[in-house]
PDB file of C-alpha atoms and ligand atoms in Angstrom:
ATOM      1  CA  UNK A   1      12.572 -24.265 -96.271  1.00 74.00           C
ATOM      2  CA  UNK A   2       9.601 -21.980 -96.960  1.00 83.00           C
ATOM      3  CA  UNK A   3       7.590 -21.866-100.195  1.00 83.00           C
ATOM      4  CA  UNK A   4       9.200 -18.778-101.650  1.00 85.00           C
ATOM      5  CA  UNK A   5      12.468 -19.714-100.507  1.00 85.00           C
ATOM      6  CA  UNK A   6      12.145 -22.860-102.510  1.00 83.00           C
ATOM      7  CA  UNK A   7      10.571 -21.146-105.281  1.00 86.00           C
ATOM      8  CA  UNK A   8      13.345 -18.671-105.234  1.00 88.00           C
ATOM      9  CA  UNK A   9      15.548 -21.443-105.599  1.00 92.00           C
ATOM     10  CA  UNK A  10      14.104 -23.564-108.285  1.00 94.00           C
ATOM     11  CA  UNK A  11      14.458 -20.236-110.453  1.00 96.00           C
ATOM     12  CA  UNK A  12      18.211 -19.798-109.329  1.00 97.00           C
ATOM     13  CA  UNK A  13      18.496 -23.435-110.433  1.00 98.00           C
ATOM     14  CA  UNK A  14      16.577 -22.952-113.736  1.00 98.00           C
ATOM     15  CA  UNK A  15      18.372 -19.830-115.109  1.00 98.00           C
ATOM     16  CA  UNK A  16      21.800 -22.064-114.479  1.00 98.00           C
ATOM     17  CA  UNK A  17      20.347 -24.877-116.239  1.00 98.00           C
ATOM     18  CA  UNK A  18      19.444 -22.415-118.961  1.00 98.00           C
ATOM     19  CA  UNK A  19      22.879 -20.797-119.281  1.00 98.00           C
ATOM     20  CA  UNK A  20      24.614 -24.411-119.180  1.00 98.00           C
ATOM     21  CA  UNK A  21      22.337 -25.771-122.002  1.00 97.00           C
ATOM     22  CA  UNK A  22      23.215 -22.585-124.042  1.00 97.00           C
ATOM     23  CA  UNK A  23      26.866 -22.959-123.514  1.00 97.00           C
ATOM     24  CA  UNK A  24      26.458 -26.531-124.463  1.00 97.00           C
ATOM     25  CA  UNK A  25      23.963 -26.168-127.562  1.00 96.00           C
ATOM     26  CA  UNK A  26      23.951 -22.654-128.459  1.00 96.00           C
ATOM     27  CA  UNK A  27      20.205 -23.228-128.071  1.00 97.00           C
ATOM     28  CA  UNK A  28      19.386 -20.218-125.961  1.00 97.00           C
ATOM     29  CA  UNK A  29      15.493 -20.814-124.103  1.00 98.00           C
ATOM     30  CA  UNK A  30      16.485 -17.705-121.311  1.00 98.00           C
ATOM     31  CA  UNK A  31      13.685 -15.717-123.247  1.00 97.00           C
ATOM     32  CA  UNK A  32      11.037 -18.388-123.608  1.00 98.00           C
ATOM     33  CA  UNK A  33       7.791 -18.197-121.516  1.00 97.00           C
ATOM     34  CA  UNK A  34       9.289 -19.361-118.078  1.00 96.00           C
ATOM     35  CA  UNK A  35       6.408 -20.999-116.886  1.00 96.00           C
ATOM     36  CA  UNK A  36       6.503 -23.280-119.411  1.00 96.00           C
ATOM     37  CA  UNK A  37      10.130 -23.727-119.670  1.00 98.00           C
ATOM     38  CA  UNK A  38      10.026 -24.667-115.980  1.00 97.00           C
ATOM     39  CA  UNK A  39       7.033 -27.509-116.392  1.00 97.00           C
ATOM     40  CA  UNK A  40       8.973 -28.808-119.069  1.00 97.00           C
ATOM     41  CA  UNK A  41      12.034 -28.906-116.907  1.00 98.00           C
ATOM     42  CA  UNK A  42       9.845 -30.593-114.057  1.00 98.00           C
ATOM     43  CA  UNK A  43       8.592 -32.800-116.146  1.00 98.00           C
ATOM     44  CA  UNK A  44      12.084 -34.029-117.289  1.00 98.00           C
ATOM     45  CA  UNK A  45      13.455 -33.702-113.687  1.00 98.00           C
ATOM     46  CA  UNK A  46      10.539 -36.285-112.940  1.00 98.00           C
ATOM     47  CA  UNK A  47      11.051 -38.966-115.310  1.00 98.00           C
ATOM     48  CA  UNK A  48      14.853 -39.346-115.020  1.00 98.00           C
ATOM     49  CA  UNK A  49      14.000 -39.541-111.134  1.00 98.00           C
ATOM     50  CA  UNK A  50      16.257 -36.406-110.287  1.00 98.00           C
ATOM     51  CA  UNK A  51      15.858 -34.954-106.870  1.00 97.00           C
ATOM     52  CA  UNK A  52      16.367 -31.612-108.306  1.00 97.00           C
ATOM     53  CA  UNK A  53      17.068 -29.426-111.178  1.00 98.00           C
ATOM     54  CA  UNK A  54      20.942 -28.804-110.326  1.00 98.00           C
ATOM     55  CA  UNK A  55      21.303 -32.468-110.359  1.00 98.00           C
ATOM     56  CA  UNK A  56      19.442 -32.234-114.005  1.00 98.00           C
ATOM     57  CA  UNK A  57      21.997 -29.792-114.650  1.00 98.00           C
ATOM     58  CA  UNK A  58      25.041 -32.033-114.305  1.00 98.00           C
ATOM     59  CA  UNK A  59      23.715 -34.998-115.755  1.00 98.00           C
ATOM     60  CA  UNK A  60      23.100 -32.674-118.787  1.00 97.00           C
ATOM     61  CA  UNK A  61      26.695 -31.645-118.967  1.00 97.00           C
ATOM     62  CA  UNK A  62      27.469 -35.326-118.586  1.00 96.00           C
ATOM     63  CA  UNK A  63      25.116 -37.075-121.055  1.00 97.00           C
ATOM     64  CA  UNK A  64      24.709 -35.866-124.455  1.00 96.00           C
ATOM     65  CA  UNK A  65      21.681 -37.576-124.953  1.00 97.00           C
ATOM     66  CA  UNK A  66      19.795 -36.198-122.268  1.00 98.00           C
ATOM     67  CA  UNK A  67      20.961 -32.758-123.657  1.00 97.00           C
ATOM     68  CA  UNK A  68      19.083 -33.957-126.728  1.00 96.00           C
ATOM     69  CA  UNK A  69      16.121 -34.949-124.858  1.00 96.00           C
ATOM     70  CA  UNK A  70      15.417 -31.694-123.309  1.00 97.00           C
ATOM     71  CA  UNK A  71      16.144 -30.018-126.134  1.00 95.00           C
ATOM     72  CA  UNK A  72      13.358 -31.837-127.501  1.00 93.00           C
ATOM     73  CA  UNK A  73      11.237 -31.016-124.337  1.00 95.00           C
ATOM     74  CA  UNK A  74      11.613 -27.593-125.843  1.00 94.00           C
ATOM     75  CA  UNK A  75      10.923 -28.142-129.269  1.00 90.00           C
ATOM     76  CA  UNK A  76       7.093 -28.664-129.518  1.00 93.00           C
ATOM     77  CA  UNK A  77       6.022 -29.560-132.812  1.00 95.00           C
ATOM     78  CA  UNK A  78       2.272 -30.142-132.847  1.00 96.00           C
ATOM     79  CA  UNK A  79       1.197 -29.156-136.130  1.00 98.00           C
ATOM     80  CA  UNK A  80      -1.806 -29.736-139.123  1.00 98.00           C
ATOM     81  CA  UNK A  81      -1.907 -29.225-142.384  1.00 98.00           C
ATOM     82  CA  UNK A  82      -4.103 -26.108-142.908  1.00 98.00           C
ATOM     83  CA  UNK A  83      -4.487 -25.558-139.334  1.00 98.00           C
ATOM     84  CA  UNK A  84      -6.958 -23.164-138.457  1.00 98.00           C
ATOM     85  CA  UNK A  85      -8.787 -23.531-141.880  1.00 98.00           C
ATOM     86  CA  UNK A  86     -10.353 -19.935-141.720  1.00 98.00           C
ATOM     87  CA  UNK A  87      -6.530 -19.088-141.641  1.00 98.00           C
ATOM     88  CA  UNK A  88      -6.139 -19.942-145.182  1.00 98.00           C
ATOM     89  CA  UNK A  89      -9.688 -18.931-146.394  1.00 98.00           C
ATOM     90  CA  UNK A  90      -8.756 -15.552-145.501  1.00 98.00           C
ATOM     91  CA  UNK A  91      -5.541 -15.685-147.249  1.00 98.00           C
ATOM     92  CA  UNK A  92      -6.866 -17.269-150.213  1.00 98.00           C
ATOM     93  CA  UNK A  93      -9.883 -14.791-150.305  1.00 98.00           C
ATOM     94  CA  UNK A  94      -7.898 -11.547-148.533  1.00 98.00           C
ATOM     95  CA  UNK A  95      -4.576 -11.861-149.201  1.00 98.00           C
ATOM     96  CA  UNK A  96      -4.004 -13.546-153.107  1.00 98.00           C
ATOM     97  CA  UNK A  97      -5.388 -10.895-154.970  1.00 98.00           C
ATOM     98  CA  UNK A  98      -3.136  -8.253-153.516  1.00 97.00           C
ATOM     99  CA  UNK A  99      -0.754 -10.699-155.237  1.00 97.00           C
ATOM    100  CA  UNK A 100      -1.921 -10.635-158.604  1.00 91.00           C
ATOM    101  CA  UNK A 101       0.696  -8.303-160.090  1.00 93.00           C
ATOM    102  CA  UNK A 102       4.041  -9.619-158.315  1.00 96.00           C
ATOM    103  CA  UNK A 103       6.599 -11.190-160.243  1.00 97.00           C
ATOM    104  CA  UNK A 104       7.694 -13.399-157.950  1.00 97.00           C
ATOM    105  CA  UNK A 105       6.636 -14.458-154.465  1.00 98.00           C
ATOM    106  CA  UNK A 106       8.813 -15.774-151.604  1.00 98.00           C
ATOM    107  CA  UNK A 107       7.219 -16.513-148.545  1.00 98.00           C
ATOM    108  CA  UNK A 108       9.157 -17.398-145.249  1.00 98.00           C
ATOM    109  CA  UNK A 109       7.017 -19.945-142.849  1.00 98.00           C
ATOM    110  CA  UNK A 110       9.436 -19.508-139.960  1.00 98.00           C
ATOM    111  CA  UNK A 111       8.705 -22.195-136.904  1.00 98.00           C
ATOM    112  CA  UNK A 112       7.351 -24.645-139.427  1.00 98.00           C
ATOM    113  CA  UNK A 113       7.842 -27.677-137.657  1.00 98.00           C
ATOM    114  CA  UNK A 114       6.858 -31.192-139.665  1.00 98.00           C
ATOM    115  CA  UNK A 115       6.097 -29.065-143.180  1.00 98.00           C
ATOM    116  CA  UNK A 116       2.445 -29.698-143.021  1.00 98.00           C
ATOM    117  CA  UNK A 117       2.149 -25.794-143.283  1.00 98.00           C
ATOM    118  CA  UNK A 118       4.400 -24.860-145.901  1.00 98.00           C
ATOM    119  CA  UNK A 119       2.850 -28.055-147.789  1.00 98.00           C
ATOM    120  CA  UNK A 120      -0.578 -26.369-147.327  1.00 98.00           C
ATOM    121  CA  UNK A 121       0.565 -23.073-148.154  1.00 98.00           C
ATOM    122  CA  UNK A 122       2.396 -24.317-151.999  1.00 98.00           C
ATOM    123  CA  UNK A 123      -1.117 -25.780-152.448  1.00 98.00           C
ATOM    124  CA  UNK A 124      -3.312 -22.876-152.047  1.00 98.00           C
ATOM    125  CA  UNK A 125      -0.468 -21.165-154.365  1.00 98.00           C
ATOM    126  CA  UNK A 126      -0.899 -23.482-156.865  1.00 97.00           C
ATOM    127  CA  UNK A 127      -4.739 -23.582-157.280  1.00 97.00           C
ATOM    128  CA  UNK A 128      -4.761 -20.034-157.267  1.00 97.00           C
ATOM    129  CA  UNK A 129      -2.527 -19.892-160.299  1.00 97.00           C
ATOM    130  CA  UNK A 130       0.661 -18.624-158.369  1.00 97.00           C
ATOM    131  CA  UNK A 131       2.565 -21.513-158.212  1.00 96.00           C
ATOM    132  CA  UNK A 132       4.806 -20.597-160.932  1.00 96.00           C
ATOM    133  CA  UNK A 133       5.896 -17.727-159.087  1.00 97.00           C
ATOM    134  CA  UNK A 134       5.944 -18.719-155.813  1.00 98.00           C
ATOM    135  CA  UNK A 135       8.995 -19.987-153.556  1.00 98.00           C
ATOM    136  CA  UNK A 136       8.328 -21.081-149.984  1.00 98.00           C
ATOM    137  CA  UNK A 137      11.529 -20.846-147.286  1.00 98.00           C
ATOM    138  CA  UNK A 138      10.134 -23.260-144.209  1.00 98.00           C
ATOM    139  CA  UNK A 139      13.030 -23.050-141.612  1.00 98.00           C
ATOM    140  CA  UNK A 140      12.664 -24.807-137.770  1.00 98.00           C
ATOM    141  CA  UNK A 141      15.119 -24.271-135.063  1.00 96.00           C
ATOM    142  CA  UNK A 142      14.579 -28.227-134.672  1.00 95.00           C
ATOM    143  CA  UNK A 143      16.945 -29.861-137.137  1.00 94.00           C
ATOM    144  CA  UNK A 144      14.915 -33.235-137.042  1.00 94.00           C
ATOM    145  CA  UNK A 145      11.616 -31.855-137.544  1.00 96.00           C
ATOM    146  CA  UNK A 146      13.346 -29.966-140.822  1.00 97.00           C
ATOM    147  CA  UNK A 147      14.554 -33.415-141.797  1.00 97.00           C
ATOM    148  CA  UNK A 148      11.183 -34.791-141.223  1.00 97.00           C
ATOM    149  CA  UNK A 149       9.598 -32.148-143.551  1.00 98.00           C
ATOM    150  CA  UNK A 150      12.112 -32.705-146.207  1.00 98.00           C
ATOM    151  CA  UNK A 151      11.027 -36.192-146.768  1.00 97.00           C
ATOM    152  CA  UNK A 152       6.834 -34.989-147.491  1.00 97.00           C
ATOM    153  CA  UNK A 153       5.353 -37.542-146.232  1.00 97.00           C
ATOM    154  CA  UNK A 154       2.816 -38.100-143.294  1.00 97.00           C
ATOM    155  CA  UNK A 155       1.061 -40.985-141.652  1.00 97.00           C
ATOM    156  CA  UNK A 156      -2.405 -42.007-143.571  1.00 97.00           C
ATOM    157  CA  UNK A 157      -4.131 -41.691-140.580  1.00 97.00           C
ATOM    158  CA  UNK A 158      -4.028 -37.948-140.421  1.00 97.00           C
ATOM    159  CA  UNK A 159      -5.258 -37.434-143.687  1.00 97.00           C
ATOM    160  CA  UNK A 160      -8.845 -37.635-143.373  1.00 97.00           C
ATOM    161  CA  UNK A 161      -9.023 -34.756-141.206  1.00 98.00           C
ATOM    162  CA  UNK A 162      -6.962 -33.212-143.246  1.00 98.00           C
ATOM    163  CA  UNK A 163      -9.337 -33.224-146.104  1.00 98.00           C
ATOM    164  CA  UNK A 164     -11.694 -31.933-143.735  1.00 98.00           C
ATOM    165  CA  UNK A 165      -9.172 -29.083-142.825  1.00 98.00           C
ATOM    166  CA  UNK A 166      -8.255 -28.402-146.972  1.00 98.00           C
ATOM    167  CA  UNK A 167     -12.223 -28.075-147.747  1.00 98.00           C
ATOM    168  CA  UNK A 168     -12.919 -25.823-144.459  1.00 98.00           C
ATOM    169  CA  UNK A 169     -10.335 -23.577-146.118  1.00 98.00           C
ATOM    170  CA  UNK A 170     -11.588 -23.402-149.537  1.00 98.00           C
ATOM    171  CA  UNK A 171      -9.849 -25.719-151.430  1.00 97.00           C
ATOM    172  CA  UNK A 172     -10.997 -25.904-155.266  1.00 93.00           C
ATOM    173  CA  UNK A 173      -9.833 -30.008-156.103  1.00 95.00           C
ATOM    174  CA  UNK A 174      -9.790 -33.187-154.516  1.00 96.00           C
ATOM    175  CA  UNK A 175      -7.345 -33.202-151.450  1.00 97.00           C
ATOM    176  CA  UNK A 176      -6.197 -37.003-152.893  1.00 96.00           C
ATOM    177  CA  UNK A 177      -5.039 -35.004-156.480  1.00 96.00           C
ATOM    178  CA  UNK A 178      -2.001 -33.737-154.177  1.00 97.00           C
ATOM    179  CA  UNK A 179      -0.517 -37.102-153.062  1.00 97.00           C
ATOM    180  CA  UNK A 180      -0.511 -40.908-153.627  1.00 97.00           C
ATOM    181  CA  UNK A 181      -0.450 -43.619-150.752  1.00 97.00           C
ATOM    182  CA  UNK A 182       1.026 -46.486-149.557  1.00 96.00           C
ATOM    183  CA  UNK A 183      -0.539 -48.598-146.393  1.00 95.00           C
ATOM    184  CA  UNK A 184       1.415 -46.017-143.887  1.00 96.00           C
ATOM    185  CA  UNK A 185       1.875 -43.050-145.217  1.00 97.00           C
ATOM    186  CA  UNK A 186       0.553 -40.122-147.735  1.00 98.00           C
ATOM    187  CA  UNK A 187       3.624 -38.692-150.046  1.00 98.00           C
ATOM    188  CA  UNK A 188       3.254 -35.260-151.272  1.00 97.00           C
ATOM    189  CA  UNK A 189       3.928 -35.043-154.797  1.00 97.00           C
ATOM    190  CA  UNK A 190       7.497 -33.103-156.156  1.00 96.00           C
ATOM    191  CA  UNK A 191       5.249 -30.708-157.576  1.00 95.00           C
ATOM    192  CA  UNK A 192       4.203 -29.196-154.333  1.00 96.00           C
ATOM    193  CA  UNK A 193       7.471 -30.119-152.529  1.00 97.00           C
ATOM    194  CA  UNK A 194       9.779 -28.531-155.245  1.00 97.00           C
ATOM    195  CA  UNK A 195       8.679 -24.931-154.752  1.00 98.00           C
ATOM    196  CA  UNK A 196       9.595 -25.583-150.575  1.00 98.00           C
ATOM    197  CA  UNK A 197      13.419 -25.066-149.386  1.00 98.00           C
ATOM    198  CA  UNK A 198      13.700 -26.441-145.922  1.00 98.00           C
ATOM    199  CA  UNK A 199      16.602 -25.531-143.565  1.00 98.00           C
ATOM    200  CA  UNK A 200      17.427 -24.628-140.143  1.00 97.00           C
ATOM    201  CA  UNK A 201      16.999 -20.915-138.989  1.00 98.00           C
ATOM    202  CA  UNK A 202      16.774 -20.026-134.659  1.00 98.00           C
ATOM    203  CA  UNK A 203      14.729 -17.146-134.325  1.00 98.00           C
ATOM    204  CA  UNK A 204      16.802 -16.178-131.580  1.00 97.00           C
ATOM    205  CA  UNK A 205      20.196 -16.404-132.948  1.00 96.00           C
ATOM    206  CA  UNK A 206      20.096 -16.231-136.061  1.00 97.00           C
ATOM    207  CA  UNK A 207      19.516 -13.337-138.549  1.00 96.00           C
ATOM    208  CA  UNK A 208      17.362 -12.056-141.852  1.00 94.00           C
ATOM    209  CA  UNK A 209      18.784 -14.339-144.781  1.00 93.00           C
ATOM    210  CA  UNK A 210      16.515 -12.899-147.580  1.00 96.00           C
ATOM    211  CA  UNK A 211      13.552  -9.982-148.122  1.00 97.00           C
ATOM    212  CA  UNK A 212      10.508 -11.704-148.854  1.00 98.00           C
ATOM    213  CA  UNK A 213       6.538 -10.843-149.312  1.00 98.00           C
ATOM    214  CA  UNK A 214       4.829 -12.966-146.945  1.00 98.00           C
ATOM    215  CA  UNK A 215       6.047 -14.329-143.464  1.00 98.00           C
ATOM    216  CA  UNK A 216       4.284 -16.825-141.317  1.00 98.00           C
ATOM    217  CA  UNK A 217       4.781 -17.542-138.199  1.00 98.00           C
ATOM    218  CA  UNK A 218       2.231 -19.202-136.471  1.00 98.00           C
ATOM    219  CA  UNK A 219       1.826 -20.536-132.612  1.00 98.00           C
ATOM    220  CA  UNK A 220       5.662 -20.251-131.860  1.00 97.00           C
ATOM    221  CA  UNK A 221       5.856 -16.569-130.409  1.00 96.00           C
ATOM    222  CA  UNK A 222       3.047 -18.276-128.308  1.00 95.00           C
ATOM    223  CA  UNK A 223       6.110 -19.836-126.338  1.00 96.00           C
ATOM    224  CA  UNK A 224       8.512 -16.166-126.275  1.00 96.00           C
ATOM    225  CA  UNK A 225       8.743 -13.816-123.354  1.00 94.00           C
ATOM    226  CA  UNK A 226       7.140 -10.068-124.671  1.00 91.00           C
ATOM    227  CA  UNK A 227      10.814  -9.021-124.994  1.00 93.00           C
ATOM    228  CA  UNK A 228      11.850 -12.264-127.535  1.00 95.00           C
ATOM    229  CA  UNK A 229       8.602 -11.206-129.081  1.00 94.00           C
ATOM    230  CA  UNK A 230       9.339  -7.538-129.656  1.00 91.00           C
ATOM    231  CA  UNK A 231      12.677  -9.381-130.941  1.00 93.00           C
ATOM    232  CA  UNK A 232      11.332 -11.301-133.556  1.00 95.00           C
ATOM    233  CA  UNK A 233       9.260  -8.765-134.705  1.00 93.00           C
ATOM    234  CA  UNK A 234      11.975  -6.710-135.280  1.00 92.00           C
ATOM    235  CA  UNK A 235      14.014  -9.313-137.700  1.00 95.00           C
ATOM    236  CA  UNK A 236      10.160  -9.896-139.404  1.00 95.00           C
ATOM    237  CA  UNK A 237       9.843  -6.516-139.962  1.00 93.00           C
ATOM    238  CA  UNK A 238      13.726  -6.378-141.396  1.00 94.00           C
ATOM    239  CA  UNK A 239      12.891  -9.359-143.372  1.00 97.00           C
ATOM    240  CA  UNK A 240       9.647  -7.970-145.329  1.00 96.00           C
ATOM    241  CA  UNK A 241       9.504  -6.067-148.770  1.00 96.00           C
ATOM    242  CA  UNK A 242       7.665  -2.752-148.101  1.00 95.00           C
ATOM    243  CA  UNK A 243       3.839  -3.776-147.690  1.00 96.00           C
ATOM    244  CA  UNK A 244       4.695  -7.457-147.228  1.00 97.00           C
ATOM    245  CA  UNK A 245       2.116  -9.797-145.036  1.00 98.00           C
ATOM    246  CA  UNK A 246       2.848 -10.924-142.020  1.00 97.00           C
ATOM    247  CA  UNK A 247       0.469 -13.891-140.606  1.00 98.00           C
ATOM    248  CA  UNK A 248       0.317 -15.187-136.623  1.00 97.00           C
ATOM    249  CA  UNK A 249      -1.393 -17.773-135.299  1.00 97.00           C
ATOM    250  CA  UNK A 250      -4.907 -17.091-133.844  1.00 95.00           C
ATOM    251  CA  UNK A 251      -4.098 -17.018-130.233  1.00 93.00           C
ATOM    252  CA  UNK A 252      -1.133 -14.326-131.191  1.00 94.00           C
ATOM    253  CA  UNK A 253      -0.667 -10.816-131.185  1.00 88.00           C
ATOM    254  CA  UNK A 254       0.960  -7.860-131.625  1.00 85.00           C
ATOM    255  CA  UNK A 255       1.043  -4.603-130.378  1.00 75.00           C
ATOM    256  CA  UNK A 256       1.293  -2.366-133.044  1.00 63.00           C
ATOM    257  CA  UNK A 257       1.178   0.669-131.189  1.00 62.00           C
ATOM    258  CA  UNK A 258       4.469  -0.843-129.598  1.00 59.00           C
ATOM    259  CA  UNK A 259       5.743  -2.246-132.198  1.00 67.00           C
ATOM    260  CA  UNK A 260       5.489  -0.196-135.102  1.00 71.00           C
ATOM    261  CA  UNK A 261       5.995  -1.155-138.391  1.00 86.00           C
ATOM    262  CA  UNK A 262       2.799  -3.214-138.845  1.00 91.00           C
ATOM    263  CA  UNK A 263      -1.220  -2.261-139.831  1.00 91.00           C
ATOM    264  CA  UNK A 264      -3.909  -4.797-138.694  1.00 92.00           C
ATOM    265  CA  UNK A 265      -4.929  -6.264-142.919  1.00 95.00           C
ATOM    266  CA  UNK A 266      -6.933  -8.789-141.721  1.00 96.00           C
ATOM    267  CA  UNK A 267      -7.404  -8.701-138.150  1.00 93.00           C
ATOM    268  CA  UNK A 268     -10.117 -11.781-137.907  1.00 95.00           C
ATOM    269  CA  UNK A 269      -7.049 -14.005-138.812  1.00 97.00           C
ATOM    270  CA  UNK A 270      -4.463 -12.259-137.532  1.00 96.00           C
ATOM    271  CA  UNK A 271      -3.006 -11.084-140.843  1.00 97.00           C
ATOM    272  CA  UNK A 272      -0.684  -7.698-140.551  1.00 96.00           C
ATOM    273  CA  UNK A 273       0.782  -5.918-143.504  1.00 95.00           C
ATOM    274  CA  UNK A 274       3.834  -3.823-143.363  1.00 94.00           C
ATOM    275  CA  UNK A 275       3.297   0.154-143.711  1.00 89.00           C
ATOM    276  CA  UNK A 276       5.304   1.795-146.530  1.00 85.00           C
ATOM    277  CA  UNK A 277       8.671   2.897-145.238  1.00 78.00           C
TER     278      UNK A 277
HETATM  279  C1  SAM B   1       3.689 -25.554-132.314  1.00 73.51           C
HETATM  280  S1  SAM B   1       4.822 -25.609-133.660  1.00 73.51           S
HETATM  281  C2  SAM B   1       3.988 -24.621-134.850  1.00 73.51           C
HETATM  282  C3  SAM B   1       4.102 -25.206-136.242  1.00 73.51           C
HETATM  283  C4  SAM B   1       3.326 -24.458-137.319  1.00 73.51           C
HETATM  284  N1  SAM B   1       3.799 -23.104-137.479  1.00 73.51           N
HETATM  285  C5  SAM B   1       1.848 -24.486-137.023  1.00 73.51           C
HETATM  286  O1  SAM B   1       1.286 -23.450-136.607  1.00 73.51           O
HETATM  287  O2  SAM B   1       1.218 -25.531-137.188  1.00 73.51           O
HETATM  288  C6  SAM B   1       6.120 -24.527-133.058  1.00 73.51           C
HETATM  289  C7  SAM B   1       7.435 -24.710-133.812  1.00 73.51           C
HETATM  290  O3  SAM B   1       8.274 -23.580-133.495  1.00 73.51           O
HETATM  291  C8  SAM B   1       9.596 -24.043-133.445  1.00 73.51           C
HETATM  292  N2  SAM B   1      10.406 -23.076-132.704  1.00 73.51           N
HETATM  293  C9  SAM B   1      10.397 -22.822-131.377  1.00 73.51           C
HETATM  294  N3  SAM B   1      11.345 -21.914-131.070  1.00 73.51           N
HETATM  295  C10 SAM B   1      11.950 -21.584-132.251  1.00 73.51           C
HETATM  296  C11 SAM B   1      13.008 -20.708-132.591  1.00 73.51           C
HETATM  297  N4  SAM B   1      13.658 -20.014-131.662  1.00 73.51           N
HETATM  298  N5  SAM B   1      13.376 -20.593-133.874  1.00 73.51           N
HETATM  299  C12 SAM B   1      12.735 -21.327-134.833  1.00 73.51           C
HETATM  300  N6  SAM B   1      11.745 -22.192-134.575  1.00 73.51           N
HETATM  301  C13 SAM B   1      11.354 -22.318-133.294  1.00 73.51           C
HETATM  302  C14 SAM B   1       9.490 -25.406-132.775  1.00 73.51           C
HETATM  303  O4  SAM B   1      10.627 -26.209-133.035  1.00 73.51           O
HETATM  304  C15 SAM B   1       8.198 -25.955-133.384  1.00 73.51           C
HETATM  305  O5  SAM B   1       8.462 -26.767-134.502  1.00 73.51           O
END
């Protein structure tokens, strides 16, 4: 066989594999960046010793649990707590005092993974004397990472660069005031974790479930096609109060000219505000 004939049919192979994992899960990945869908895929086809993808496709009808594990092939959850510290300067510094006057905030972190963001975020409200108002919807398509968030606790080992992470961002106490310890793990304290909901939301599937002021999303439309992107913008922009803030991660962007709806706020850290209707 040539090398675009077996190209050709590694994607006729893939898009089946992609339908029969929808059927099965109702996880739908047909929109997803393919070339990353399809080193996943490899990957996977590798380490179970498949010859091929078809044959990954049959086991997968088969075996529930390898349905599970590619699902999780999908799901990557690589996360910090303020991640991308000049992120959260510039919301502290850019973004709070536009805030001042609201009665209440809700802020949707959608793709939030473990919770270290939406743990950062009820922080930052908190020292900046919002965290009465505030109320912080953190939904994953990944019902074990949601799970995982829910509990508010991480290993003790990631905490140091943490602290470095918190200070790089601006942040007025000591990191430590925020949690106590045991010999594994840091626990966030119910202060912080009460103002959170967690729950399980797909971007592609599902719909808006509330209007809010703020919405971050950060490194997930990173793994979307441009058409899932324009997609997602499109339930963002259904999903924000009139000049609401929308914030993407730094190696994210969007097209306002195609997309409408949005004005570059803070463009350094990829913060977007909703034009008046
Ligand atoms: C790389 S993590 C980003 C976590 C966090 N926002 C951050 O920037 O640190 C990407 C997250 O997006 C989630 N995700 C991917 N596709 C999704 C979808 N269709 N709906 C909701 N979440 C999704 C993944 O499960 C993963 O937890």
């Amino acid at each position: 066989m040539t090398d675009d004939k077996f190209l050709e049919k590694e994607e006729l192979e893939l898009d089946l594999l992609l339908a029969a994992l929808h059927r099965l899960s109702g996880f739908d990945f047909r929109k997803y960046m393919r070339s990353s869908i399809m080193r996943r895929v490899q990957n996977r086809v590798r380490l179970e010793q498949l010859p091929n993808i078809s044959r990954l496709t049959e086991e997968v009808i088969n075996n529930e649990m390898l349905l599970q594990k590619l699902l999780d092939d999908f799901s990557i959850n690589v996360t910090e707590m303020f991640r991308d510290p000049a992120f959260f300067k510039a919301f502290r510094e850019k973004v709070v005092p536009e805030l001042a006057e609201y009665p209440e905030i809700r802020i949707w972190h959608a793709g939030c993974s473990t919770g270290e963001e939406a743990y950062s975020m009820a922080i930052l409200m908190e020292e900046e004397g919002l965290g009465e108002k505030v109320r912080i919807y953190a939904t994953d398509m990944s019902e074990k990472v949601i799970r995982k968030a829910e509990k508010g606790s991480i290993p003790i080992s990631k905490m140091k660069a943490y602290t470095t992470n918190y200070m790089l961002s601006g942040g007025k106490k000591s990191f430590s005031e925020y949690y106590s310890t045991d010999s594994e793990c840091a626990y966030f304290d119910s202060k912080i974790l009460r103002k959170i909901v967690f729950a399980q939301h797909n971007l592609v599937t599902d719909g808006s479930f509330n209007e809010f002021h703020i919405i971050i999303c950060r490194n997930v439309l990173i793994y979307f096609n441009l058409e899932l992107q324009k997609h997602v913008l499109q339930l963002f922009n259904a999903s924000l109060a009139d000049e609401g803030f929308l914030g993407i991660g730094s190696k994210e962007s969007i097209r306002t000219e195609a997309y409408g709806h949005f004005e570059e706020f803070f463009f350094e850290e990829k913060i977007y505000r909703k034009m008046r209707a």
